[in-house]
Coordinates of N, CA and C in Angstrom, one line a residue:
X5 N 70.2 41.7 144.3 CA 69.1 41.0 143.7 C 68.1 40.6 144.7
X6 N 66.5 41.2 144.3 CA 66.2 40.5 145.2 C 65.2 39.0 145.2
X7 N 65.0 38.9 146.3 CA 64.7 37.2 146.4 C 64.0 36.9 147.4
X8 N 62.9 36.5 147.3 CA 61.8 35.8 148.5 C 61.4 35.0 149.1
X9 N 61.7 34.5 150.2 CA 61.3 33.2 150.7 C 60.8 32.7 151.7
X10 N 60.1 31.6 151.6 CA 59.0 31.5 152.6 C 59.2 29.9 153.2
X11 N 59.1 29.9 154.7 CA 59.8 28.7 155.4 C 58.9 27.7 156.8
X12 N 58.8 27.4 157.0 CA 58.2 27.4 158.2 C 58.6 27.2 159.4
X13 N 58.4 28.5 160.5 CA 60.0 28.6 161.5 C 59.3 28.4 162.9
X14 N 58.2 27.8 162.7 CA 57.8 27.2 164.2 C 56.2 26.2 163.6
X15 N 56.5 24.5 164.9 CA 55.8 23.7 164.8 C 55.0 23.9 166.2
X16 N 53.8 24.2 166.9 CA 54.1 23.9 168.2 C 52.5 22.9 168.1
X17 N 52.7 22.0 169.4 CA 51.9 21.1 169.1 C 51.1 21.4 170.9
X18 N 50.1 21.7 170.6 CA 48.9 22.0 171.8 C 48.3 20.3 172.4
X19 N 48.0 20.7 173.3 CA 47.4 19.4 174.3 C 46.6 18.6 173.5
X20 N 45.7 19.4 172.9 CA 44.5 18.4 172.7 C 44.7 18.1 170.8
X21 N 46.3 17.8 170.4 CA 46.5 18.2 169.3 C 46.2 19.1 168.0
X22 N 46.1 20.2 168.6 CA 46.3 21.3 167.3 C 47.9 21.3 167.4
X23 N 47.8 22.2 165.6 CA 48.9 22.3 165.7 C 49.5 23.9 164.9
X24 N 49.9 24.5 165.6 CA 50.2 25.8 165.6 C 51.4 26.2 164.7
X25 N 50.9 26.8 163.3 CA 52.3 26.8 162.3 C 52.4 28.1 162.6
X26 N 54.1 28.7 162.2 CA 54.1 29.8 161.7 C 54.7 30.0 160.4
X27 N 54.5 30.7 159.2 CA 54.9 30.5 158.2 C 56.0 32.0 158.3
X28 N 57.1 31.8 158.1 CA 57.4 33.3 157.5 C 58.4 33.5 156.4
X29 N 58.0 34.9 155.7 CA 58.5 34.9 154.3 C 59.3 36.3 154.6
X30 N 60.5 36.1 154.1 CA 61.6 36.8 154.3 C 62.2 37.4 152.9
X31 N 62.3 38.4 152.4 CA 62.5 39.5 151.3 C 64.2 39.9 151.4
X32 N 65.0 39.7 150.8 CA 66.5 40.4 150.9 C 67.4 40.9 149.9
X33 N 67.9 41.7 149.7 CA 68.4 42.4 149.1 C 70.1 41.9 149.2
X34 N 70.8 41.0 147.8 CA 72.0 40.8 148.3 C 72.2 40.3 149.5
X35 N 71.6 39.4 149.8 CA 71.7 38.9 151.0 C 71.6 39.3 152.6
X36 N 71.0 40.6 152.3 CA 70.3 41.5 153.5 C 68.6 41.6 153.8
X37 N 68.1 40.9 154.8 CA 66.7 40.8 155.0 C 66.5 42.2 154.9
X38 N 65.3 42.6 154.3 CA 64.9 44.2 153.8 C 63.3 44.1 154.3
X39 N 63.3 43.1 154.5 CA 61.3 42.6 154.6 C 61.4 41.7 155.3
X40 N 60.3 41.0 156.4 CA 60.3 39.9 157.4 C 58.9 40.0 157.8
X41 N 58.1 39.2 157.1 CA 56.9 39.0 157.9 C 56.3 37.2 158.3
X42 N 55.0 37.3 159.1 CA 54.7 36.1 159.9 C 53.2 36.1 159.6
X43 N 52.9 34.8 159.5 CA 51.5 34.1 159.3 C 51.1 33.1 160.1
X44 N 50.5 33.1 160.6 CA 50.0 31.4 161.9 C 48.9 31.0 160.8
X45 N 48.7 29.9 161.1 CA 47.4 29.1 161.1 C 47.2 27.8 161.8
X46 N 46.4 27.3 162.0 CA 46.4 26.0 163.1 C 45.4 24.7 162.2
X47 N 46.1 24.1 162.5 CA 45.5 22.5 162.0 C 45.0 21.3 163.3
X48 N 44.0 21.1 162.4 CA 43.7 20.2 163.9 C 43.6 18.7 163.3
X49 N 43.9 17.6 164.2 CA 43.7 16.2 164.2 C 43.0 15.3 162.8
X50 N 43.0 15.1 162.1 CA 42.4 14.3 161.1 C 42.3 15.8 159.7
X51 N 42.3 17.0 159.9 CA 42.5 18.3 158.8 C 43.5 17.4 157.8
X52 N 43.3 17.7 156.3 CA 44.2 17.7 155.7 C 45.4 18.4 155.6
X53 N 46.4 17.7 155.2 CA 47.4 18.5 155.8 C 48.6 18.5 154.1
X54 N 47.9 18.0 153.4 CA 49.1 17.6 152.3 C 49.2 18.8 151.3
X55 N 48.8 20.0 151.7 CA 49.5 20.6 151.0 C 50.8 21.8 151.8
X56 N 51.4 20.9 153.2 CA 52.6 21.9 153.4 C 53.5 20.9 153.3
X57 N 54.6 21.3 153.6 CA 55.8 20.8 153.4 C 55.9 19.2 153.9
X58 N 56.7 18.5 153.3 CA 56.5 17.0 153.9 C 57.1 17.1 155.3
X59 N 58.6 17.8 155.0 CA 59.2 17.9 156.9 C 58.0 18.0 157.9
X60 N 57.0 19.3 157.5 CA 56.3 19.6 158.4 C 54.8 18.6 158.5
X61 N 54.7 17.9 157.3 CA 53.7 16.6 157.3 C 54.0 15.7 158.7
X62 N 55.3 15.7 158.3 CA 56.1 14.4 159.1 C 55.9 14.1 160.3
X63 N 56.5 15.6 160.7 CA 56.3 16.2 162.2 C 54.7 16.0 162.4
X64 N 53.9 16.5 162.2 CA 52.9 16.4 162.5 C 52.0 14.9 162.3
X65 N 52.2 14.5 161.6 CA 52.1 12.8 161.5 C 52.6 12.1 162.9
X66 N 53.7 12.1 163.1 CA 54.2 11.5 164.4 C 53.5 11.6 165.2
X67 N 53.0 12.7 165.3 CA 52.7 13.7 167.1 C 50.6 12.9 166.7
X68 N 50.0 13.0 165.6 CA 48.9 12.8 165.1 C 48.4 11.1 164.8
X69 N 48.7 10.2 166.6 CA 48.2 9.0 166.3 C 46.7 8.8 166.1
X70 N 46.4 7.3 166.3 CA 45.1 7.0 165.9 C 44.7 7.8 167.6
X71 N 44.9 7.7 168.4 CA 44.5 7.9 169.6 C 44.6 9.4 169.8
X72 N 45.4 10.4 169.6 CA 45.1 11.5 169.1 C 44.0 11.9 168.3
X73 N 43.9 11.1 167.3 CA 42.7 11.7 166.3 C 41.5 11.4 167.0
X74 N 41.3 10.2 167.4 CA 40.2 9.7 168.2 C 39.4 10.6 169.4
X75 N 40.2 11.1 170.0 CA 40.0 11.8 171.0 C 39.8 13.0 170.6
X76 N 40.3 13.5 169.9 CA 39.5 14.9 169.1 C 38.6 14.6 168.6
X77 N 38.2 13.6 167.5 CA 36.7 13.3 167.0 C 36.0 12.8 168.2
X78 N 36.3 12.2 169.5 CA 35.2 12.3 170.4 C 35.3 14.0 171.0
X79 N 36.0 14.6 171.0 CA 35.5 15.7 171.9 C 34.5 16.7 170.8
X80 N 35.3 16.8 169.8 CA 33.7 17.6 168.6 C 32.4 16.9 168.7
X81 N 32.5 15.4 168.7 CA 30.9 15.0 168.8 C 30.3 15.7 170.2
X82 N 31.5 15.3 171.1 CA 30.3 16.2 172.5 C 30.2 17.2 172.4
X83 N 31.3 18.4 172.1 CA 30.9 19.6 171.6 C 29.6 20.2 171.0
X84 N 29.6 19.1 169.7 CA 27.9 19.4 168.6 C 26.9 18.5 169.3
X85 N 26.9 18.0 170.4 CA 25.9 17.4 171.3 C 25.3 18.0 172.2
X86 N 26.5 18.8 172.9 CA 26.0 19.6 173.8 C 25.3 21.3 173.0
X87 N 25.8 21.6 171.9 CA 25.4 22.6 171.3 C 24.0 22.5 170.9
X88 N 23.5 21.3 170.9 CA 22.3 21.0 170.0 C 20.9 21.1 170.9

């Protein structure tokens, strides 16, 4: 029978608070992986985040204080200050 599923098998959390998912969804046959693939995407500091998993909300909540966020929304303003 087969069956598909999709998990998220790495959190990693970068300096300046991004945060680096990997999603991967795994295909098997009777309980034999037949398919294996991987998707990243990255979230940054104050991004919505409520549509992945709560474990992985959680995690990322913890790591994502007021002083984290803060420090990201000051570094974009200097970013779009200096760009300007």
């Amino acid at each position: 029978m087969l069956e598909k599923k999709e998990s998220y098998t790495s959190i990693d959390i970068k300096e300046l608070g991004q945060v680096s998912l990997r999603k991967t969804t795994r295909v098997t046959d009777d309980g034999t992986v037949i398919s294996e693939s991987h998707h990243r995407e990255v979230r940054v500091p104050n991004q919505d985040i409520t549509d992945l998993p709560q474990h992985v909300q959680n995690t990322i909540n913890a790591y994502w204080t007021q002083d984290v966020i803060d420090a990201w929304n000051d570094l974009q303003q200097q970013i779009n200050e200096e760009s300007q």
